[in-house]
Short mmCIF file of C-alpha atoms and ligand atoms in Angstrom, two decimals:
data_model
loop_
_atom_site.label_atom_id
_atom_site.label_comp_id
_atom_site.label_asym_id
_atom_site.label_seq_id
_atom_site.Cartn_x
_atom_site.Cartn_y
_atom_site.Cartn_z
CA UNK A 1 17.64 -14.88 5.77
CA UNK A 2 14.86 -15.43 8.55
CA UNK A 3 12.08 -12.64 7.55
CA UNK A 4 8.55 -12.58 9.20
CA UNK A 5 5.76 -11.04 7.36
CA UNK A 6 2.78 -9.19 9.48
CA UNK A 7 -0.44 -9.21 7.18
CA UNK A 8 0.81 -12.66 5.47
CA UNK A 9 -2.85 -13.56 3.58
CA UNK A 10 -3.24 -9.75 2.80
CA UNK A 11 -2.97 -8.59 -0.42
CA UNK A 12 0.06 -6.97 -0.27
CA UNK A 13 1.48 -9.91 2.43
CA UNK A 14 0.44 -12.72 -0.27
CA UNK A 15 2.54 -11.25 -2.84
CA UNK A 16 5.21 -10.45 -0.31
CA UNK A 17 5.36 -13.64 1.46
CA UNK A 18 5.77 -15.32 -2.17
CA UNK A 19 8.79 -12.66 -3.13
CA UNK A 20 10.82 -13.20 -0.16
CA UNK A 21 10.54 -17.06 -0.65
CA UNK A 22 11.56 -16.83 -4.31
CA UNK A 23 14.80 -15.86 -3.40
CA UNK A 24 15.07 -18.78 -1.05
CA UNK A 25 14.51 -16.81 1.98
CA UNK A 26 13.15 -18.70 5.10
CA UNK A 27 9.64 -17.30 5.36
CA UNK A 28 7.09 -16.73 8.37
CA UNK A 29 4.35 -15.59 7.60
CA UNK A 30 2.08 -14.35 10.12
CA UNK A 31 -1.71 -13.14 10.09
CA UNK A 32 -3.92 -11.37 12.24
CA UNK A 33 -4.90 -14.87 13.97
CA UNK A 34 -0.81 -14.85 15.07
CA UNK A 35 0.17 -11.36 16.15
CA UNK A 36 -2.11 -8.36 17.45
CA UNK A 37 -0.28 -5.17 15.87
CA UNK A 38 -1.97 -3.17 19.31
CA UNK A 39 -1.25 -5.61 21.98
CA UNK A 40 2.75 -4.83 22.90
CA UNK A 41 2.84 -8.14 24.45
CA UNK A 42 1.84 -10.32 21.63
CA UNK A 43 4.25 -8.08 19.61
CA UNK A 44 7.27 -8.47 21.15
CA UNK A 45 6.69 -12.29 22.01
CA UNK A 46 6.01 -13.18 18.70
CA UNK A 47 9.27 -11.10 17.43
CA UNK A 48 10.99 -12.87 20.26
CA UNK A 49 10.24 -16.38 19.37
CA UNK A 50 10.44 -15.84 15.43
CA UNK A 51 14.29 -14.09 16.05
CA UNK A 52 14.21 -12.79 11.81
CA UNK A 53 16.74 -10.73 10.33
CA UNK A 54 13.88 -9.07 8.99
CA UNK A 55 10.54 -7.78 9.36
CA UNK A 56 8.32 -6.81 6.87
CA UNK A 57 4.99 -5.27 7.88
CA UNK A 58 1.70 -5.07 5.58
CA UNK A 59 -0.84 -5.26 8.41
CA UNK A 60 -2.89 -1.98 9.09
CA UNK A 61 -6.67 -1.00 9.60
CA UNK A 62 -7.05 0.84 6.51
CA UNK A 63 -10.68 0.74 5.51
CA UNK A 64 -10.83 4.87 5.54
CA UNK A 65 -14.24 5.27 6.69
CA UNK A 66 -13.89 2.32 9.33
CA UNK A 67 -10.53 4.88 10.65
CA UNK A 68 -12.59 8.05 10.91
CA UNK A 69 -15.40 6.10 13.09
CA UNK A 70 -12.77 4.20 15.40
CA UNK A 71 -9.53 6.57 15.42
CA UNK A 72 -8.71 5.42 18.74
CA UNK A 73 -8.60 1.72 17.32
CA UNK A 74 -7.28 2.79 13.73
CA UNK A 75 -4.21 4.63 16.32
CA UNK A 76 -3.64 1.42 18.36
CA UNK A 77 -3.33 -0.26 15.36
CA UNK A 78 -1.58 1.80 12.75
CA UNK A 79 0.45 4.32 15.38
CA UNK A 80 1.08 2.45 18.11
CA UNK A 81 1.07 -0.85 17.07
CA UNK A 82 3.88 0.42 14.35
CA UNK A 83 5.75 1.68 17.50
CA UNK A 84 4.92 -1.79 19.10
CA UNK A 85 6.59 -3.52 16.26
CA UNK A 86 9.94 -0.86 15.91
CA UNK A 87 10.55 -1.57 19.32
CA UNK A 88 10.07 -5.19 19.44
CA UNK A 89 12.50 -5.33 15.90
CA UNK A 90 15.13 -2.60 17.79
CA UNK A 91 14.93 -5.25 20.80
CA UNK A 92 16.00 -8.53 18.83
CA UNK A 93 18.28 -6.29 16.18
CA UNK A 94 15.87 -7.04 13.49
CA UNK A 95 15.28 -4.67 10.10
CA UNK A 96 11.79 -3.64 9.72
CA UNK A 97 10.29 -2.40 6.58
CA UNK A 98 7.13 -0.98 7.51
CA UNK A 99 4.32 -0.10 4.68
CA UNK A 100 2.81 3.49 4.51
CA UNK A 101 0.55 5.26 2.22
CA UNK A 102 0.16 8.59 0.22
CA UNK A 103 -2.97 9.62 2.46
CA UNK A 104 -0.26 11.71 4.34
CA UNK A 105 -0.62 13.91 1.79
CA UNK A 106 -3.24 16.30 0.92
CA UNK A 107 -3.30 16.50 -2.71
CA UNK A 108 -3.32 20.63 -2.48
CA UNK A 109 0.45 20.46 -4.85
CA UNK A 110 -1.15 19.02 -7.76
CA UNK A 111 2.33 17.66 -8.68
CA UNK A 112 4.33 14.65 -7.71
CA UNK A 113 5.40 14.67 -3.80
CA UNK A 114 8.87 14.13 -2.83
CA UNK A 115 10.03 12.35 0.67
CA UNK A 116 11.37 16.19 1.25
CA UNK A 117 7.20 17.56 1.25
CA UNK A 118 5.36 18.34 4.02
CA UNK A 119 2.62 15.55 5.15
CA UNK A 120 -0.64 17.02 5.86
CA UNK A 121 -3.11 14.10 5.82
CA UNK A 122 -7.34 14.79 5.87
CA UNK A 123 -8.18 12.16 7.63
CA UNK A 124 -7.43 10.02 10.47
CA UNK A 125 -6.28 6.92 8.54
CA UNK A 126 -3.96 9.16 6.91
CA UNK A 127 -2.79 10.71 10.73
CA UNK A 128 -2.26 7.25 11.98
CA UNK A 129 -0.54 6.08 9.19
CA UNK A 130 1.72 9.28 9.38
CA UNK A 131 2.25 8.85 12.99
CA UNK A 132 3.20 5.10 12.42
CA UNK A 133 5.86 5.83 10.25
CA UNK A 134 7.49 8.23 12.80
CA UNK A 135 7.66 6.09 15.21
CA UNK A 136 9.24 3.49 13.58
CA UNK A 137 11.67 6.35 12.35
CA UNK A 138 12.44 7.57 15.71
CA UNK A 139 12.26 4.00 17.20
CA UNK A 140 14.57 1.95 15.61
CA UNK A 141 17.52 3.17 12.87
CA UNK A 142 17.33 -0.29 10.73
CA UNK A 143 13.97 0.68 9.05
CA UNK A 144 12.48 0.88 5.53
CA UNK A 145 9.15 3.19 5.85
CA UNK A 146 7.60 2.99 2.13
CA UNK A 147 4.60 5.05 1.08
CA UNK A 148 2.86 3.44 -2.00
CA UNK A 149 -0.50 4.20 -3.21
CA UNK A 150 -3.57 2.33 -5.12
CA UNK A 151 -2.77 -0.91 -4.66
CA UNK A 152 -3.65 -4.40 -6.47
CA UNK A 153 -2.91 -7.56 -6.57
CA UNK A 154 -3.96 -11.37 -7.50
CA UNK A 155 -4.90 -11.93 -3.52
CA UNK A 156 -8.07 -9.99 -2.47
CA UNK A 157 -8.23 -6.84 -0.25
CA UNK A 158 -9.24 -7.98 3.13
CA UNK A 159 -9.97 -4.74 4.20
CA UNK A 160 -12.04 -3.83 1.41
CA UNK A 161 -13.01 -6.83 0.79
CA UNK A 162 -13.73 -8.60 -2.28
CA UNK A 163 -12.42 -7.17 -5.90
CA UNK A 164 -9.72 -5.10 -6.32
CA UNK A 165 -10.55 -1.78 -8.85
CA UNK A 166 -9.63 -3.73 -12.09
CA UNK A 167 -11.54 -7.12 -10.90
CA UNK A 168 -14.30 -4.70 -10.07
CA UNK A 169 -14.11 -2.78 -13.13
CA UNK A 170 -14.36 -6.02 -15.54
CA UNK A 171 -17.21 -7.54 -13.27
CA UNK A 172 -19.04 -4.51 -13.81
CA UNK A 173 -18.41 -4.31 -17.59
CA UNK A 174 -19.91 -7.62 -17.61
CA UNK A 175 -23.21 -6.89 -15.69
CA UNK A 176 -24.22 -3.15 -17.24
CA UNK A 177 -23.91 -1.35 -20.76
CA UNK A 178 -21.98 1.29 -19.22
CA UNK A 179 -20.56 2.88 -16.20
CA UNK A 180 -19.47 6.39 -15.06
CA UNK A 181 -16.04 6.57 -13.01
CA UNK A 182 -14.46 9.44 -11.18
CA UNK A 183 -11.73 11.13 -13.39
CA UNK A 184 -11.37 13.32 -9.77
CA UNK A 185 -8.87 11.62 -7.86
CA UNK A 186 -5.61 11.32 -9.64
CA UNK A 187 -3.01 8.06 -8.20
CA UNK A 188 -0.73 5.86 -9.30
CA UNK A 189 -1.55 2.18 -9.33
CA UNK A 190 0.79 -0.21 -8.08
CA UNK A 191 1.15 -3.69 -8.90
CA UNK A 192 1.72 -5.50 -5.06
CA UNK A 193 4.02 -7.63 -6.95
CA UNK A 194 6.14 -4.57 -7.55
CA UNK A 195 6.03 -3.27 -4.28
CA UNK A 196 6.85 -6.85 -2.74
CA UNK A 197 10.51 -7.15 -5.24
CA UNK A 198 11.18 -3.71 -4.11
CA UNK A 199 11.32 -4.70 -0.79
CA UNK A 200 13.29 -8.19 -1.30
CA UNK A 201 15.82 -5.52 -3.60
CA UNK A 202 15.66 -3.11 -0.75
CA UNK A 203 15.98 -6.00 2.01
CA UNK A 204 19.79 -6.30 0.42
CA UNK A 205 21.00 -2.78 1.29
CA UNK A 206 21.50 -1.21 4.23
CA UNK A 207 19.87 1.94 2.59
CA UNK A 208 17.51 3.04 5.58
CA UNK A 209 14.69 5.65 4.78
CA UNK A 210 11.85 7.32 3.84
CA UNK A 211 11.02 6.03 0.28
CA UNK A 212 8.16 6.58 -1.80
CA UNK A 213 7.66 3.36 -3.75
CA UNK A 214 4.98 3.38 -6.76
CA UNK A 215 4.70 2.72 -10.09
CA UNK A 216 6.03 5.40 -12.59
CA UNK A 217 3.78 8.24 -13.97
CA UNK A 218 -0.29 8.39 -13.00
CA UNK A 219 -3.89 8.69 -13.78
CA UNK A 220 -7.38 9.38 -12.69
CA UNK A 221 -9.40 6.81 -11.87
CA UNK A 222 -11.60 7.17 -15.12
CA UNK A 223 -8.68 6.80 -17.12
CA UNK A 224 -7.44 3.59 -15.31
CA UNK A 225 -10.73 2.17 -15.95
CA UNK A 226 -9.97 3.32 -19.64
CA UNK A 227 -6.68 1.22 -19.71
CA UNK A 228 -8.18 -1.63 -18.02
CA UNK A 229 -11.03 -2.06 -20.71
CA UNK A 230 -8.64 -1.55 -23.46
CA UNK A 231 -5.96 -3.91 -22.51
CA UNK A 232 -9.03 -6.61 -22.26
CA UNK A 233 -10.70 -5.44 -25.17
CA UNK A 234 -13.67 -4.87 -23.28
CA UNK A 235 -16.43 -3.14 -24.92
CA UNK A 236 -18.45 -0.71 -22.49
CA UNK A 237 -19.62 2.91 -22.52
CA UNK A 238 -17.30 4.55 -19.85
CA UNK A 239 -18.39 8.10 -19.10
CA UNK A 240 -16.60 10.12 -16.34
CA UNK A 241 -18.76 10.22 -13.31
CA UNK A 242 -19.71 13.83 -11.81
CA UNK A 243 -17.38 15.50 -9.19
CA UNK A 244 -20.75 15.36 -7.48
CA UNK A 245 -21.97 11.72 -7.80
CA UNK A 246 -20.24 9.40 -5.75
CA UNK A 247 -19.30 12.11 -2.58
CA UNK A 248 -16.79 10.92 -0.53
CA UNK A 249 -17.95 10.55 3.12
CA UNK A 250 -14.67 11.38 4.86
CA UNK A 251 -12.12 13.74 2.72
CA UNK A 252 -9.59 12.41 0.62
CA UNK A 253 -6.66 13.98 -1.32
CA UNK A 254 -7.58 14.34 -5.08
CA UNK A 255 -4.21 14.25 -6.40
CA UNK A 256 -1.66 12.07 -4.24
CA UNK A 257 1.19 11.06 -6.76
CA UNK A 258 4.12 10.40 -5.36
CA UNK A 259 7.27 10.39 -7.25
CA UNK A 260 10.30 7.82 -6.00
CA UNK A 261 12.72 10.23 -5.61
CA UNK A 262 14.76 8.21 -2.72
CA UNK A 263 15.42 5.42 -4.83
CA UNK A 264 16.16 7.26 -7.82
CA UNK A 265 19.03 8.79 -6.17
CA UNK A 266 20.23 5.99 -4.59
CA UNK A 267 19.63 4.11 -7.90
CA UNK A 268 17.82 1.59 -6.12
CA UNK A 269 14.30 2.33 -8.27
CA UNK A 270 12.76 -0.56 -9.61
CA UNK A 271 9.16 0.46 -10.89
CA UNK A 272 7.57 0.38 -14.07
CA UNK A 273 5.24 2.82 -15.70
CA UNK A 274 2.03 1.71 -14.16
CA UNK A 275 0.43 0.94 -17.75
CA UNK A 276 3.29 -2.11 -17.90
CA UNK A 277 2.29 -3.42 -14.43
CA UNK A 278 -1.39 -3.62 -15.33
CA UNK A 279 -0.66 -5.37 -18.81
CA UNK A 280 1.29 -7.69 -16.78
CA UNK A 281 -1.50 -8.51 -14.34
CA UNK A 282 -3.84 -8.88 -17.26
CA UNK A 283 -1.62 -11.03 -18.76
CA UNK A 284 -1.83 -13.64 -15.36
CA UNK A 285 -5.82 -13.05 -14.90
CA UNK A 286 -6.70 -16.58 -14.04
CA UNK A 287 -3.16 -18.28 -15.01
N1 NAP B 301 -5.06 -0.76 -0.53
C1 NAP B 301 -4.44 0.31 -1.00
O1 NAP B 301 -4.74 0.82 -2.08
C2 NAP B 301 -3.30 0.92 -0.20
C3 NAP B 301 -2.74 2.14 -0.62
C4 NAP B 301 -1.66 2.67 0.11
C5 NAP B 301 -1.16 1.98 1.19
N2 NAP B 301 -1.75 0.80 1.58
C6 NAP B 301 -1.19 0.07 2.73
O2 NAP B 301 -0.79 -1.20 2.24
C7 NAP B 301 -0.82 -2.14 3.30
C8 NAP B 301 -1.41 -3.45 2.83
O3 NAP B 301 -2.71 -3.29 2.33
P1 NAP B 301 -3.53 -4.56 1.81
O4 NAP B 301 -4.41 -4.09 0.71
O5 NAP B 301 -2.62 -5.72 1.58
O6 NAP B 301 -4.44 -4.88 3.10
P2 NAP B 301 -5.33 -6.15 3.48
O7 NAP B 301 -5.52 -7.07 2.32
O8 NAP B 301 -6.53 -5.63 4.19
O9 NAP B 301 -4.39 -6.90 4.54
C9 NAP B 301 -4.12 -6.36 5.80
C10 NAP B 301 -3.68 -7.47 6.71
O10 NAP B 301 -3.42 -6.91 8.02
C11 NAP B 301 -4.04 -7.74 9.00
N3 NAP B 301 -4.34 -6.94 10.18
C12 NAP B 301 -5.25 -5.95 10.29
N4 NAP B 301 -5.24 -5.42 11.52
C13 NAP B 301 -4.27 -6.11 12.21
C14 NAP B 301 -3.78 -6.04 13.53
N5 NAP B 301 -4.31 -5.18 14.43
N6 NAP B 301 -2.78 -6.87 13.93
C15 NAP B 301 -2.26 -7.78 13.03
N7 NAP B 301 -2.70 -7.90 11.77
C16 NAP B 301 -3.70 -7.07 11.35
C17 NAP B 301 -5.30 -8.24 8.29
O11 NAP B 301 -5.85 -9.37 8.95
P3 NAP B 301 -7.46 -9.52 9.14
O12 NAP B 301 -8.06 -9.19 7.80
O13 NAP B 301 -7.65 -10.94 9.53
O14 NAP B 301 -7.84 -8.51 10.19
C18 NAP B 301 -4.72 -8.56 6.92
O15 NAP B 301 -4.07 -9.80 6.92
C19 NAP B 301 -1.47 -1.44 4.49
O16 NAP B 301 -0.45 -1.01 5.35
C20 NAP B 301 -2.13 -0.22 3.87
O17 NAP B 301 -2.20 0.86 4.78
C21 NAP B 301 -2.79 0.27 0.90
#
């Protein structure tokens, strides 16, 4: 199969691009220097020329305070350059599985969303995100629109830039005698490599949806950090940080699990508790 990846030397797209071509798929990928996301033109041309049975897309302005300073830019990017992208893949009779995040949500349930729960995201990364993934549900029927949330993987952030939370967490550990972590913000941390052979398993069906798609059960912050250090036998003084300390300077949801009840029910579910993933990655530090 012919699949194009948007975002290819992302985090996410790294691990993607490598899943895809595991299974002996022929693999394009493409970064930001390729395709503009905002510019319709470069879109479609770029789907045009490529022709892929599929196309998966990582690629989104998602650096949260960079969104609420620009939200006309993070919406050409993440709501209409989504659209951009369903129409160009509806055009050529490509799938699309387009990546989405749990800042729909705002955290006020304090339990695991469903698909079936009402989005009602704080900021504007999480309203362009949300109105990303309806377009490409209105747009074009072939479509995968996955939510995941807390992301890592061996590739860095580009958006963030530099470490990920558990590179950041060790490097830390390394430099100070302790550290203080929010225990405030509950999520579930996904392995990208989990998230990219969900899509290759997902890229085999012809299951379109909604789907959340994270690791199974969750934590705070704090207690990620706790997991981290134990799993490397790291020896630091971790105290949970104030709800005060580190304010947040746009608004976040504290709790934004999200439980994968689409693929359950389809049987299509392929996660792992997200203590598993993170002994995994552990495992492959530096291998
Ligand atoms: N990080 C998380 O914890 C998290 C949680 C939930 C959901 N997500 C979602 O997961 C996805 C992947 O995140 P990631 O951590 O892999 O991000 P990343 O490392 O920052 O990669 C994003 C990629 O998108 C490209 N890009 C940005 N704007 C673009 C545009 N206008 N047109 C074309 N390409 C563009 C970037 O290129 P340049 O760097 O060269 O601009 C980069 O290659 C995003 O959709 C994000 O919303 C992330």
């Amino acid at each position: 199969m012919k699949v194009a990846v948007i975002g290819a030397n992302g985090q996410l797209g790294a691990d993607v691009v490598r899943a895809f071509t595991a299974k002996g798929d022929l693999v394009t990928g493409l970064t930001h220097q390729e395709i503009e996301l905002s510019d319709a033109h470069s879109v479609l041309k770029t789907v045009q020329e490529l022709t892929p049975a599929l196309i998966v897309n990582t690629a989104a302005m998602h650096h949260v305070e960079k969104c609420e300073g620009e939200p006309e830019r993070a919406f050409a990017v993440n709501a209409i350059g989504a659209r951009n992208l369903a129409l160009a893949a509806r055009e050529i009779g490509a799938v699309l599985i387009h990546v989405s995040t749990d800042y729909v949500f705002d955290g006020s349930k304090r339990a695991a969303y469903s698909e079936q729960d009402a989005p009602r995201p704080l900021n504007v990364y999480g309203n362009s995100k949300l109105s990303g993934e309806y377009f490409v549900r209105s747009t074009t029927e072939k479509h995968f629109v996955l939510r995941t949330s807390a992301i890592y993987g061996k590739d860095a952030c580009r958006a963030k830039g530099g470490l990920n939370f558990v590179e950041l967490m060790l490097k830390l550990a390394k430099e100070r005698s302790g550290m203080r972590v929010v225990d405030s913000e509950v999520v579930s941390p996904t392995p990208t490599v989990d998230l990219a052979r969900q899509m290759v398993a997902l890229s085999r069906t012809d299951a379109y949806d909604l789907y959340h798609a994270t690791s199974e059960g969750s934590c705070s912050w704090h207690e990620f950090a706790r997991e981290i250090f134990a799993l490397t036998n790291t020896r630091t003084n971790l105290e949970v940080a104030q709800p005060d300390e580190f304010p947040a300077k746009v608004p976040r949801p504290s709790y934004s699990v999200l439980e994968n009840c689409a693929l359950k029910k389809k049987g299509l579910n392929l996660f792992r508790p997200w203590q598993e993933g993170l002994r995994e990655y552990i495992g492959q530090r530096g291998s």
